[in-house]
Amino acid sequence: MYADVVLPLPLDGVYTYNIPADLELNVQVGCRVLVPFGTRKVYTAIVMRLHNVKPDYATKDILELLDQTPILLPDQLKLWQWIADYYLCSIGEVYKAALPSGLKLESESVVESNMDFEAEHPLKPSEQLVMDVLSEGNGKKIGELQRSTDLQNVLPVVRRLLDMGAVVIKEEVRRLYKPRLLHCVRLSEDFFDETKLVQLYDTLEKRSPKQFELLQAYLTLSEAAFAIKMQNRVLLKEVSKSQLMQAVAGSPLSAFNALRTKGIFETYDRQVGRLDSSDMEGEIFLHALSDAQTQALESIREEWTRRPVCLLHGVTSSGKTEVYTHLIKQTLDQGKQVLYLLPEIVLTTQLTERLKRIFGNRLGVYHSRYPDAERVEVYQKMLSEKPYDILLGVRSSIFLPFKNLGLVIIDEEHEQSFKQKDPAPRYHARNAAIMLAHQSGAKVLLGSATPCLESYYNVQSGKYGFVALKTRFQNVQLPRIEVVDVKELQRKRLMKGPFSPQLLETIQAALEQRQQVILFQNRRGYAPTVECDVCGWVPRCQNCDVSLTYHKNTHQLACHYCGSVYPVPAQCPNCEEANIKSHGYGTERIEDLIKEYFPQARVARMDLDTTRSRLNYEQILHDFQQGETDILVGTQMVTKGLDFDRVSVVGILNADTMLNQPDFRSYERAFQMMAQVAGRAGRRNQQGLVILQTRDVESPVVRQVVENDYESLFREQMQERELFNFPPHCRLIYVYVKHRNEHVVEKLSHELATIMRQVFAHRVMGPDTPFVSRVQLMYIRKVVLKMELSAPMNEARERLLQIQRYLLSQPQYHSAQVYYDVE
């Protein structure tokens, strides 16, 4: 018997392994197996197919079967294959992204010293340093060696030592996921005889008071009296060791160990989950819908009878979430599961609390800020006999196993956070979720106040159903938007840093009325650039083609592309003048300035720097929700779906940074971001105020935001996109080329474009140098392919991959990378 398996590597196709006789009856499609790959490495592979056709090459044996039942369902396998085909990547890359790390065991190289090695020549200092570290024994991983030796690059040193036989390399398989164990205590079965127990009681009470107290506490905690009379240990309530030791104040560990040594106590480990195991059932109490919401709910159900996908276009604060909640309840009543997708982790906090109150422990949450062990347990629970009925998560949630999916809700469906940028698979979670629902026979509801233009186009063309919800809940008015001409105020020297007088006045008025304020600045850090005022020198990243951002809290310059940090120079390295100054405003600087202008206000900041962990952003949102924060400064995180009662003022500090992006979607995204952040204002019983600061007050997008005129934006953008043939009028594929040598990447990209034109003719544009043309020491070029919607994508994929294989087979391009970003 043979198994075709997929490995978590960027490799095309599957690999065939021999199934050892003792595993033949147990291996199933969808199970994980450990397999050797290459000369030394070991990986966790997924079985895709079982057969008895011997391949025309020598096969290796499967080393170990990791699952007794499949962890991958047939619908998941189909989705993996669709993503690989549509987004032009390997199925191995999909596998690597789809499963939590704890489910993917792989070997890691460990360097050990060779005890039989005798040096013929004196070792170099760096080589001797490595040998000294290894002489401590137990071997070291490459990363550990790097840290222990402080060498800039330890790999060449290890290679030299390996060549001379001074070290050997072994492979160790790491098990990343370890189940949480509870250390428990139970009474030995010998003392289930009441006479023996009474004798033990008397003995311990006289001779060992501490041991007597522990025994007495155990019998109380375990509720053992009835069980002992019945001589039935199963009836005992489980007691953990920590619980027992806490029950007896000042009880030494030696007393516990003595009871165990005497055979009175036995200890054992029980596997316990990290997930919330409470029996909270929820209230299943749904708020009554308004007339508009009721009409929307009925219209959605009606649209689903004609089309499986429906777009709900509801203005901000129209109560879309309440409509979702009623639809979830109806789906659960049918015995089916719900996938509820959100674009940002930060949104899950508020929504989790809201849905938990209604649905209790039927709700599960899944995102990358959870520890990997918790993500493993969520995955395992979805495979269990009692999976979550509702799964709330971000884009990676589409890869979870759903046994009976009935509804997929994609909230804020316009958000670009649903698109995976790097690494592959560069999928769009909205499109992939629609495909998942199609394979499962489930319905899809897309919701947004500012829908993606492609989704709205699908409505216009009859592909999607459509329902509008145009009034805010309880008829609260949409916020009033005042546009402030920053250019004119700067000319009159009325601006106070990044703040207009109007904005400062409205903030002061809001604070006096005990209202809250949100300030939106879509740049993090203290200052986007640092510059020498004498010669104009700007510090740039050594690895990427970008200027560095100054972070005041750490007093460092940081690259927001590769994460490298640099010290702030005391003087300019170019002209040696001590005249280096920061320019521009990031959220960190905005926070400092606001504290200066409003010292009495409680200010918080929400951006990537302040929300590194789940607890960070949960605390920020909790404080703002409870009114413990007056002013919240943030990046695009504050624009998305958050619901706060007391926010009366929203300030958009610089609309121009969104409008002037080199992207055909920049106007669409600017409208969406400004409309969404404006929607945070005045969500309860009063009209909010938005101060929109810009240097281009005549911009059509600014006018459309002020008038909340989505239809006008759609018409104008569709005319432009049709004229220049951009989505949704074509299928757009970016082909990227990367290499460490700029000359090589230039030559390869031109050769790629030339061959592509021979196949795809006028559909090819480029090669072009991207806005950021070097990241992590890799130079980048881009070729654009515009395919007609009617063109066969499978054929296009095969042609592109043939071209890629041909070019990368040439020796001068072996180390180059070619990859694709579809739509």
C-alpha positions in Angstrom: 0.0 0.0 0.0 1.1 3.5 -0.8 0.1 7.0 0.4 0.2 10.2 -1.6 1.0 12.9 1.0 1.3 16.7 1.0 4.1 18.3 2.9 4.1 21.8 4.5 6.6 23.1 2.0 6.3 25.3 -1.1 6.5 22.3 -3.4 4.1 21.4 -6.2 2.1 18.1 -6.1 2.2 15.2 -3.7 4.8 12.7 -2.7 4.3 8.9 -2.5 5.4 6.9 0.6 5.3 3.2 1.4 2.8 2.3 4.2 4.4 -0.3 6.6 2.4 -3.4 7.0 1.6 -2.7 10.7 0.0 0.7 9.7 -1.9 -0.4 6.6 -5.2 -1.0 8.4 -5.1 2.3 10.3 -3.9 5.0 7.8 -6.8 7.0 6.3 -7.1 9.9 4.0 -6.9 13.1 6.0 -4.6 11.7 8.8 -1.2 13.1 9.7 1.9 10.9 9.3 5.5 11.5 10.0 7.7 11.1 6.9 11.4 11.5 6.1 12.2 14.1 3.4 15.6 14.7 1.9 18.7 13.3 3.6 17.8 14.2 7.2 14.6 16.1 7.7 11.3 14.8 9.1 8.0 16.5 8.5 4.3 16.0 9.3 2.5 15.2 6.1 -1.2 14.9 5.3 -2.5 11.8 3.5 -4.3 12.8 0.4 -4.8 9.4 -1.3 -4.3 5.7 -0.7 -3.5 3.3 -3.5 -1.4 0.3 -4.5 0.3 1.6 -7.6 4.0 1.5 -7.2 5.7 4.7 -8.4 8.8 4.5 -10.7 11.1 5.6 -7.9 12.2 4.1 -4.6 9.8 5.0 -1.9 10.6 5.7 1.7 8.5 4.3 4.6 6.1 6.3 6.7 7.7 6.6 10.1 4.7 7.1 12.3 0.9 7.5 12.2 -0.1 10.5 14.3 -3.9 10.2 14.1 -6.4 7.4 14.6 -9.1 9.4 12.8 -8.7 12.0 10.0 -8.0 15.6 11.2 -8.9 16.9 7.7 -12.4 16.6 6.3 -13.1 16.1 2.6 -14.6 19.6 2.2 -11.3 21.0 3.7 -9.2 19.1 1.1 -11.4 20.5 -1.7 -11.0 24.0 -0.3 -7.2 23.6 -0.1 -7.0 22.5 -3.7 -9.2 25.4 -4.9 -7.1 27.9 -3.0 -3.9 26.5 -4.5 -5.3 26.5 -8.0 -7.0 29.9 -7.9 -4.3 31.8 -6.1 -1.4 30.2 -8.0 0.5 28.6 -5.1 1.3 25.1 -4.0 -1.0 23.0 -1.9 1.9 22.6 0.5 1.8 26.4 1.2 -1.9 26.1 1.8 -1.3 23.3 4.3 1.3 25.3 6.1 -1.1 28.2 6.6 -4.2 26.1 7.4 -3.1 24.0 10.4 -2.0 25.4 13.8 1.7 25.0 14.3 1.2 22.6 17.2 -0.3 20.0 14.7 2.8 20.2 12.4 5.7 18.3 13.9 9.0 18.7 12.2 12.6 17.9 12.9 15.2 20.5 13.8 18.9 20.3 13.3 20.9 20.0 16.5 24.7 20.5 16.5 26.8 18.3 18.7 30.6 18.1 19.2 32.4 15.0 17.8 34.1 13.4 20.8 36.6 11.6 18.5 37.7 14.7 16.7 41.4 15.7 16.9 42.4 19.0 15.3 45.3 18.9 12.9 45.6 22.7 12.9 44.7 25.3 15.5 41.0 26.4 15.2 40.0 30.0 14.4 38.7 32.0 17.4 35.1 31.8 16.1 35.5 28.0 15.6 37.0 27.5 19.1 34.1 29.6 20.6 31.5 27.3 19.0 33.4 24.2 20.2 33.6 25.6 23.8 29.9 26.2 23.8 29.2 22.6 22.5 31.6 21.1 25.1 28.9 21.8 27.7 27.0 18.8 26.2 23.4 18.1 25.1 23.9 19.8 21.7 22.6 23.1 20.5 20.1 24.2 17.9 21.4 26.8 15.4 19.5 29.6 17.0 20.7 28.7 20.4 24.3 28.6 19.1 23.8 32.0 17.6 22.6 33.4 20.9 25.3 31.6 23.0 28.3 32.7 20.9 27.1 36.2 19.9 28.6 35.6 16.5 27.0 37.7 13.7 26.5 34.6 11.5 27.2 31.2 13.0 26.2 29.0 10.0 29.5 29.4 8.0 31.4 28.5 11.2 29.3 25.4 11.7 29.8 24.4 8.1 33.6 24.6 8.4 33.5 22.5 11.6 31.2 20.0 9.9 33.6 19.7 7.0 36.6 19.0 9.2 34.6 16.5 11.3 34.6 18.5 14.5 30.8 18.5 14.9 28.0 16.3 13.8 24.4 17.3 13.0 21.4 15.3 14.2 17.7 15.8 13.7 15.3 16.0 16.6 11.5 15.9 16.1 9.9 18.7 18.1 6.4 18.3 19.5 5.1 21.9 19.8 1.7 21.1 21.3 1.6 19.6 24.7 -1.7 19.0 26.4 -2.2 20.7 29.7 -2.2 18.2 32.6 -3.8 18.5 36.0 -1.9 16.8 38.8 -4.6 15.0 40.8 -4.8 13.1 44.1 -7.0 10.1 45.1 -7.3 7.9 48.1 -5.7 4.5 47.7 -8.2 1.7 47.1 -6.9 -0.1 50.2 -8.6 2.5 52.4 -12.0 2.1 50.9 -12.7 -0.2 53.8 -14.3 1.9 56.5 -12.6 0.0 59.4 -9.1 0.6 57.9 -9.9 4.3 57.3 -11.0 4.8 61.0 -7.8 3.1 62.2 -5.7 5.4 59.9 -7.6 8.4 61.2 -6.8 7.6 64.8 -3.1 6.9 64.0 -2.5 10.1 62.0 -4.4 12.3 64.5 -2.1 11.2 67.3 1.2 10.9 65.5 1.1 13.2 62.4 -1.3 16.2 62.8 -0.3 17.7 59.4 -0.9 14.5 57.5 -4.2 14.1 59.4 -5.3 17.6 58.3 -4.5 16.8 54.7 -6.4 13.5 54.8 -9.4 15.2 56.4 -9.3 18.0 53.8 -9.1 15.4 51.0 -12.2 13.5 52.3 -14.1 16.8 52.5 -13.1 18.0 49.0 -13.7 14.7 47.4 -17.1 14.2 49.1 -15.8 10.7 49.9 -18.1 9.5 52.8 -20.8 8.0 50.6 -18.4 6.6 48.1 -16.4 4.8 50.8 -19.6 3.2 52.3 -20.5 2.1 48.8 -16.8 1.0 48.1 -17.0 2.7 44.8 -14.1 5.0 43.9 -15.7 6.3 40.7 -18.1 8.3 42.8 -15.3 10.4 44.3 -15.1 14.0 43.3 -11.8 14.7 41.6 -9.3 16.7 43.7 -6.2 18.4 42.3 -2.9 18.5 44.3 -2.9 22.3 44.2 -6.5 22.5 45.4 -5.7 20.2 48.3 -2.5 22.0 49.4 -4.4 25.3 49.4 -7.2 23.9 51.5 -4.8 23.3 54.5 -3.0 26.5 55.3 0.7 26.1 56.2 0.7 22.4 55.3 4.3 21.4 54.2 4.9 19.4 51.1 6.7 16.8 53.2 3.4 15.8 54.8 1.8 15.2 51.4 4.8 13.2 50.2 4.7 11.1 53.4 1.0 10.2 52.7 2.0 9.2 49.2 5.0 7.2 50.3 2.8 5.3 52.8 0.4 4.4 50.0 -2.5 6.4 51.4 -2.5 8.9 48.5 -2.0 8.1 44.8 -1.3 10.8 42.3 -2.1 10.8 38.6 -2.3 13.3 35.7 -5.5 14.2 33.8 -5.5 16.0 30.5 -7.5 19.3 30.8 -8.2 21.7 28.0 -7.1 25.4 27.9 -10.5 26.5 26.5 -13.3 27.9 28.5 -15.0 24.8 29.9 -17.8 26.6 31.8 -21.3 25.4 31.4 -22.6 28.8 30.4 -25.6 28.2 28.2 -26.4 31.8 27.4 -29.8 33.5 27.7 -30.9 32.8 24.1 -32.6 36.1 24.6 -32.7 38.2 21.4 -33.5 41.9 21.3 -36.6 42.8 19.4 -35.8 44.1 16.0 -36.9 47.5 14.6 -39.3 47.5 11.7 -36.4 48.3 9.3 -34.3 45.4 10.8 -37.3 43.0 10.6 -37.8 44.0 6.9 -34.1 43.4 6.2 -34.2 40.0 7.9 -37.1 38.8 5.8 -35.6 40.2 2.6 -32.3 38.4 3.3 -34.2 35.1 3.7 -36.1 35.8 0.5 -32.9 36.6 -1.4 -31.4 33.3 -0.3 -34.2 31.4 -2.1 -32.8 32.8 -5.4 -29.1 33.2 -4.7 -26.8 31.7 -2.0 -24.9 34.9 -1.4 -26.5 38.2 -0.2 -25.0 41.6 0.5 -26.5 43.6 3.4 -25.7 47.3 2.8 -26.4 48.9 6.1 -25.2 52.3 7.3 -23.0 52.5 10.4 -25.0 51.9 13.6 -28.0 50.5 11.7 -28.0 47.4 13.8 -26.6 44.8 11.3 -25.2 42.7 14.2 -28.7 42.3 15.7 -29.9 41.0 12.3 -26.9 38.6 12.2 -27.8 37.4 15.7 -31.3 36.4 14.7 -30.0 34.6 11.6 -27.5 32.7 13.7 -30.3 31.6 16.1 -32.4 30.4 13.2 -29.4 28.5 11.7 -28.7 26.8 15.1 -32.4 25.8 15.4 -31.9 23.9 12.1 -29.0 22.0 13.7 -26.3 23.7 11.6 -23.1 25.5 12.3 -22.2 29.2 11.7 -18.9 30.8 10.7 -18.8 34.5 11.6 -15.8 36.2 10.0 -14.3 39.5 11.1 -11.5 41.4 9.5 -9.6 42.3 12.7 -8.7 40.5 15.9 -9.6 43.7 17.8 -13.3 43.4 16.8 -13.6 39.9 18.4 -13.5 41.3 22.0 -16.7 43.3 21.9 -18.5 40.8 19.8 -17.4 37.8 21.9 -19.0 39.3 25.0 -22.2 40.1 23.1 -22.6 36.7 21.6 -21.5 34.8 24.8 -24.4 36.4 26.7 -26.8 34.9 24.1 -25.3 31.6 23.0 -23.0 30.8 25.9 -20.4 28.0 25.4 -21.8 27.2 22.0 -19.5 30.0 20.7 -15.8 29.5 19.9 -13.2 32.1 19.0 -10.2 31.6 16.8 -7.4 34.0 15.9 -3.6 34.4 15.8 -3.3 36.2 19.1 -4.4 33.1 20.9 -1.5 30.9 22.0 -0.9 28.1 19.5 -1.9 25.4 22.1 -5.4 27.0 22.4 -5.7 27.1 18.6 -4.9 23.4 18.5 -7.6 22.7 21.0 -10.2 24.8 19.1 -9.3 22.8 16.0 -9.6 19.5 17.9 -12.9 20.6 19.4 -14.3 21.3 15.9 -13.5 17.7 15.1 -15.1 16.3 18.3 -18.6 15.0 18.9 -19.5 18.3 20.4 -18.0 21.0 18.2 -18.7 24.7 18.5 -22.0 25.7 16.9 -20.7 29.2 16.2 -17.1 30.0 15.3 -16.1 33.7 15.5 -12.7 34.4 13.9 -10.5 36.2 11.4 -9.5 35.0 8.0 -7.6 31.9 9.1 -10.9 30.5 10.5 -12.0 29.4 7.1 -9.5 26.5 7.5 -11.2 25.0 10.5 -13.1 21.7 10.1 -16.9 22.3 9.9 -19.1 19.2 9.8 -22.4 20.8 9.2 -21.9 24.4 8.0 -25.2 26.3 7.4 -24.3 30.0 7.4 -21.2 32.1 6.7 -21.4 35.8 7.9 -18.6 38.0 6.6 -18.9 41.3 8.5 -17.1 44.4 7.2 -16.7 42.5 4.0 -14.9 45.4 2.3 -11.9 45.3 4.6 -8.5 44.7 3.0 -7.5 42.8 6.1 -9.3 39.8 4.7 -6.6 39.6 2.0 -3.5 37.7 3.0 -0.4 39.6 1.7 2.6 37.4 2.7 3.5 34.6 2.8 1.6 32.4 0.4 -1.2 31.5 0.0 -2.2 35.1 -0.8 -5.9 34.3 -0.6 -8.9 36.6 0.0 -10.8 35.2 2.9 -14.1 36.6 1.6 -13.8 34.7 -1.7 -12.5 31.6 0.0 -15.3 31.6 2.5 -17.9 31.9 -0.3 -16.3 28.9 -1.9 -16.3 27.0 1.4 -20.0 27.8 1.8 -20.7 26.6 -1.8 -19.0 23.3 -1.1 -20.9 22.9 2.1 -24.3 24.0 0.7 -24.3 26.9 3.2 -25.7 30.4 2.8 -23.5 33.5 2.8 -24.2 37.0 4.1 -21.9 39.9 3.3 -22.3 42.9 5.5 -20.9 46.4 5.3 -21.7 50.1 5.4 -19.2 50.7 2.6 -19.2 47.5 0.4 -16.3 46.5 -1.7 -16.9 47.8 -5.2 -16.5 44.2 -6.6 -19.2 42.9 -4.3 -21.6 45.8 -5.3 -20.8 45.1 -8.9 -21.8 41.4 -8.4 -25.1 42.7 -7.0 -25.7 44.9 -10.0 -24.9 42.0 -12.4 -27.4 39.7 -10.5 -24.8 37.4 -9.1 -25.5 38.3 -5.4 -28.7 39.2 -3.7 -29.0 42.6 -2.1 -30.7 44.1 1.0 -30.3 47.7 2.2 -30.6 49.0 5.7 -30.5 52.8 5.4 -31.6 54.1 8.8 -29.6 54.0 12.0 -31.1 52.1 15.0 -33.6 54.2 16.9 -33.4 56.7 14.0 -30.2 58.4 15.3 -28.9 60.8 12.7 -25.8 60.1 10.8 -22.9 62.2 12.0 -22.4 65.7 10.8 -19.1 66.0 8.9 -17.2 69.3 8.8 -14.3 69.6 6.3 -11.4 71.7 7.4 -9.0 73.2 4.9 -5.6 72.5 6.4 -3.8 74.2 3.5 -5.6 77.5 4.1 -5.1 77.3 7.9 -1.4 76.6 7.5 -1.1 79.6 5.2 -2.8 81.7 7.9 -0.6 80.0 10.6 -3.6 78.9 12.6 -2.8 75.2 12.8 -1.4 74.0 16.1 0.7 71.1 14.9 -1.6 68.5 13.4 -4.7 70.0 15.0 -7.0 72.7 13.6 -8.7 75.2 15.9 -12.1 73.7 15.1 -10.9 70.2 16.2 -9.4 71.5 19.5 -12.6 73.4 20.3 -14.8 70.4 19.6 -12.6 68.1 21.7 -12.7 70.6 24.6 -16.5 70.8 24.4 -16.9 67.0 24.3 -14.7 66.7 27.4 -16.7 69.3 29.3 -19.9 67.3 28.5 -18.2 64.0 29.6 -18.3 62.7 26.1 -15.5 60.7 24.4 -13.3 61.4 21.4 -11.6 59.2 18.8 -8.7 60.6 16.8 -7.7 58.7 13.6 -4.1 59.0 12.3 -3.2 56.2 9.9 0.6 56.1 10.8 2.1 54.6 13.9 5.3 55.6 15.7 6.3 59.0 16.8 7.4 60.5 13.4 7.2 58.8 9.9 10.6 60.4 8.9 13.8 61.7 10.5 15.9 64.2 8.6 19.0 66.3 8.9 18.0 69.9 8.7 21.4 70.9 7.2 22.0 68.4 4.4 18.7 66.6 4.1 20.0 63.1 5.0 17.2 60.7 5.8 18.0 57.4 7.6 16.9 54.4 5.6 16.7 50.7 6.4 19.7 48.6 5.4 17.5 45.7 4.3 14.6 47.6 2.7 14.1 50.5 0.3 12.2 52.6 2.9 12.9 55.4 5.4 12.8 54.6 9.1 10.1 55.6 11.5 11.1 57.1 14.8 9.6 55.6 18.0 10.0 57.8 21.0 9.0 55.2 23.7 12.0 53.0 22.7 14.1 55.9 21.3 14.8 53.8 18.2 14.4 54.0 14.5 12.3 51.1 13.1 11.6 49.6 9.7 7.9 48.7 9.4 8.6 46.2 6.6 11.3 43.9 8.1 11.2 44.9 11.8 14.8 46.0 12.0 15.6 48.6 14.6 18.5 51.1 14.7 19.8 53.6 17.3 19.0 57.3 16.7 22.3 59.0 15.6 23.5 61.8 17.8 24.8 63.6 14.7 24.3 63.3 10.9 26.7 60.7 9.5 26.7 62.7 6.2 27.6 66.2 7.3 28.4 65.5 11.0 26.0 68.2 12.2 23.9 67.6 15.3 20.8 68.9 13.6 18.6 65.8 13.2 14.9 66.4 13.6 11.7 64.4 13.2 9.0 65.2 10.7 5.4 64.3 10.5 3.0 62.8 13.0 2.5 59.3 14.0 0.0 58.1 16.6 2.6 58.1 19.4 3.3 61.9 18.7 -0.4 62.6 18.5 -0.9 61.0 21.9 1.9 63.2 23.4 0.5 66.4 21.9 -3.1 65.6 23.1 -1.8 65.1 26.6 -0.1 68.6 26.4 -3.2 70.3 25.1 -5.7 68.5 27.4 -3.7 67.5 30.6 -6.9 66.7 32.5 -8.0 64.1 29.8 -7.3 60.4 30.1 -5.7 59.4 26.8 -5.0 55.9 25.3 -3.5 54.8 22.0 -4.5 51.8 19.9 -2.1 50.7 17.2 0.1 47.7 16.4 2.7 48.8 19.0 0.2 48.9 21.9 -1.8 45.8 21.0 1.0 43.1 20.7 -1.0 40.7 22.9 -4.6 39.8 23.3 -4.7 41.2 26.8 -3.4 44.6 25.6 -6.1 45.4 23.2 -8.8 43.9 25.4 -7.7 46.2 28.2 -7.7 49.3 25.9 -11.2 48.5 24.6 -12.5 47.7 28.1 -11.2 51.0 29.6 -12.7 53.0 26.7 -16.0 51.1 26.9 -16.2 51.8 30.7 -15.5 55.5 30.3 -12.1 55.3 31.9 -10.5 56.8 28.8 -11.6 60.1 27.3 -9.6 60.3 24.1 -8.6 57.3 22.0 -5.9 57.8 19.4 -5.5 55.1 16.8 -4.7 53.8 13.4 -7.2 51.9 11.1 -7.9 49.6 14.1 -10.3 52.2 15.5 -12.3 52.4 12.2 -13.7 48.9 12.2 -17.1 48.0 13.7 -16.4 49.2 17.2 -19.5 50.3 19.1 -19.1 52.9 21.9 -22.0 54.8 23.5 -20.4 58.0 24.5 -18.3 58.9 21.4 -19.5 62.3 20.2 -16.5 63.6 18.3 -14.2 61.9 15.7 -11.2 63.6 14.2 -9.7 62.5 10.9 -6.3 64.2 11.2 -5.0 63.7 7.7 -7.2 62.4 4.9 -4.6 63.1 2.3 -2.3 60.1 3.2 -5.2 57.8 2.2 -6.0 59.6 -1.0 -2.5 59.7 -2.4 -1.6 56.1 -2.5 -0.2 54.5 -5.8 -3.1 52.0 -6.0 -6.2 52.0 -8.3 -8.2 51.2 -5.1 -6.9 54.2 -3.1 -10.1 56.3 -3.6 -12.3 53.4 -2.7 -10.3 52.6 0.4 -10.1 56.2 1.5 -13.9 56.5 1.3 -14.4 53.3 3.2 -11.9 54.2 5.9 -13.2 57.8 6.4 -16.9 56.7 6.3 -16.2 53.9 8.8 -14.3 56.0 11.3 -17.0 58.7 11.0 -19.5 56.1 11.8 -18.0 55.6 15.3 -19.5 59.1 16.3 -23.0 59.6 17.8 -24.2 56.0 17.9 -26.7 56.5 20.8 -29.4 59.2 21.1 -27.4 62.1 19.6 -25.9 63.2 16.4 -22.1 62.9 16.3 -19.6 65.4 14.8 -16.7 64.5 12.6 -13.8 66.9 11.8 -12.2 65.9 8.5 -8.9 67.6 8.0 -7.5 67.7 4.4 -5.4 69.9 2.1 -7.7 68.9 -0.9 -11.2 70.0 0.1 -12.3 69.8 -3.6 -11.6 66.1 -3.8 -14.7 64.2 -5.0 -14.1 61.5 -2.4 -14.2 64.1 0.4 -17.5 65.3 -0.9 -18.9 61.7 -1.2 -17.8 61.0 2.4 -19.5 64.2 3.6 -22.7 63.3 1.8 -22.4 59.6 2.5 -22.9 59.1 -1.2 -21.7 55.6 -1.9 -23.6 55.3 -5.2 -21.8 58.3 -6.6 -18.4 56.8 -5.6 -19.4 53.5 -7.2 -20.5 55.1 -10.5 -17.3 57.2 -10.9 -15.0 54.4 -10.0 -16.7 51.9 -12.3 -16.4 54.3 -15.2 -12.6 54.7 -14.5 -12.0 51.0 -14.1 -13.9 50.1 -17.2 -11.9 52.8 -19.1 -8.5 51.4 -17.9 -9.6 47.8 -17.6 -9.3 47.2 -13.9 -11.3 44.8 -11.6 -14.2 44.0 -11.6 -13.9 44.3 -15.4 -10.9 41.9 -15.5 -9.0 39.4 -13.4 -5.8 41.0 -12.1 -2.7 38.9 -11.5 0.5 40.4 -10.2 3.6 38.4 -11.0 6.5 39.3 -8.6 10.2 38.5 -9.1 12.7 38.6 -6.2 16.4 38.2 -6.0 19.3 39.6 -3.9 21.1 40.9 -7.0 19.4 43.9 -8.6 20.9 43.1 -12.0 19.6 39.6 -11.9 16.1 40.6 -10.9 16.0 43.3 -13.6 17.1 40.8 -16.3 14.8 38.0 -15.1 11.7 40.3 -14.9 12.3 41.6 -18.5 12.7 38.0 -19.8 9.6 36.9 -17.9 7.5 39.8 -19.4 8.8 39.0 -22.9 7.8 35.3 -22.7 4.5 36.2 -21.1 3.7 38.6 -24.0 4.3 35.8 -26.4 1.6 33.8 -24.6 -0.8 36.5 -23.3 -0.2 39.3 -25.8 -1.5 42.7 -24.9 -2.8 41.5 -21.5 0.8 41.9 -20.0 2.1 45.2 -18.5 5.5 45.8 -17.2 7.9 44.9 -15.7 7.6 47.7 -13.2 9.5 48.8 -10.1 7.1 48.7 -7.1 6.7 51.6 -4.7 8.9 49.7 -2.2 11.4 47.9 -4.4 13.6 46.2 -1.8 12.4 44.3 1.3 14.7 42.2 3.5 17.6 42.5 1.1 15.5 41.2 -1.8 15.0 43.4 -4.9 11.5 43.2 -6.3 10.0 43.7 -9.8 6.4 43.3 -10.8 4.7 42.2 -14.0 0.9 42.7 -14.3 -1.4 40.3 -16.2 -5.0 41.4 -16.9 -7.2 38.5 -17.9 -10.7 38.7 -19.2 -13.4 37.3 -16.8 -14.3 34.7 -19.4 -10.7 33.5 -19.9 -10.1 29.9 -18.7 -8.0 30.4 -15.5 -6.8 26.8 -15.4 -5.1 27.2 -18.7 -3.6 30.5 -17.7 -2.3 28.9 -14.5 -0.6 26.1 -16.4 1.0 28.6 -18.9 2.3 30.8 -16.0 3.7 27.8 -14.1 5.4 26.5 -17.3 7.0 29.9 -17.9 8.1 29.9 -14.2 9.6 26.4 -14.3 11.5 27.2 -17.6 13.1 30.4 -16.3 14.0 29.1 -12.8 15.6 26.0 -14.4 18.3 28.3 -15.9 21.4 28.3 -13.7 21.6 32.1 -13.4 18.1 32.2 -12.0 18.2 29.3 -9.6 18.1 31.4 -6.4 15.4 33.7 -7.7 11.8 33.7 -6.5 8.7 34.0 -8.7 5.3 34.2 -7.0 1.8 35.5 -7.7 -0.8 37.7 -6.1 -4.2 37.2 -7.6 -6.8 39.9 -7.3 
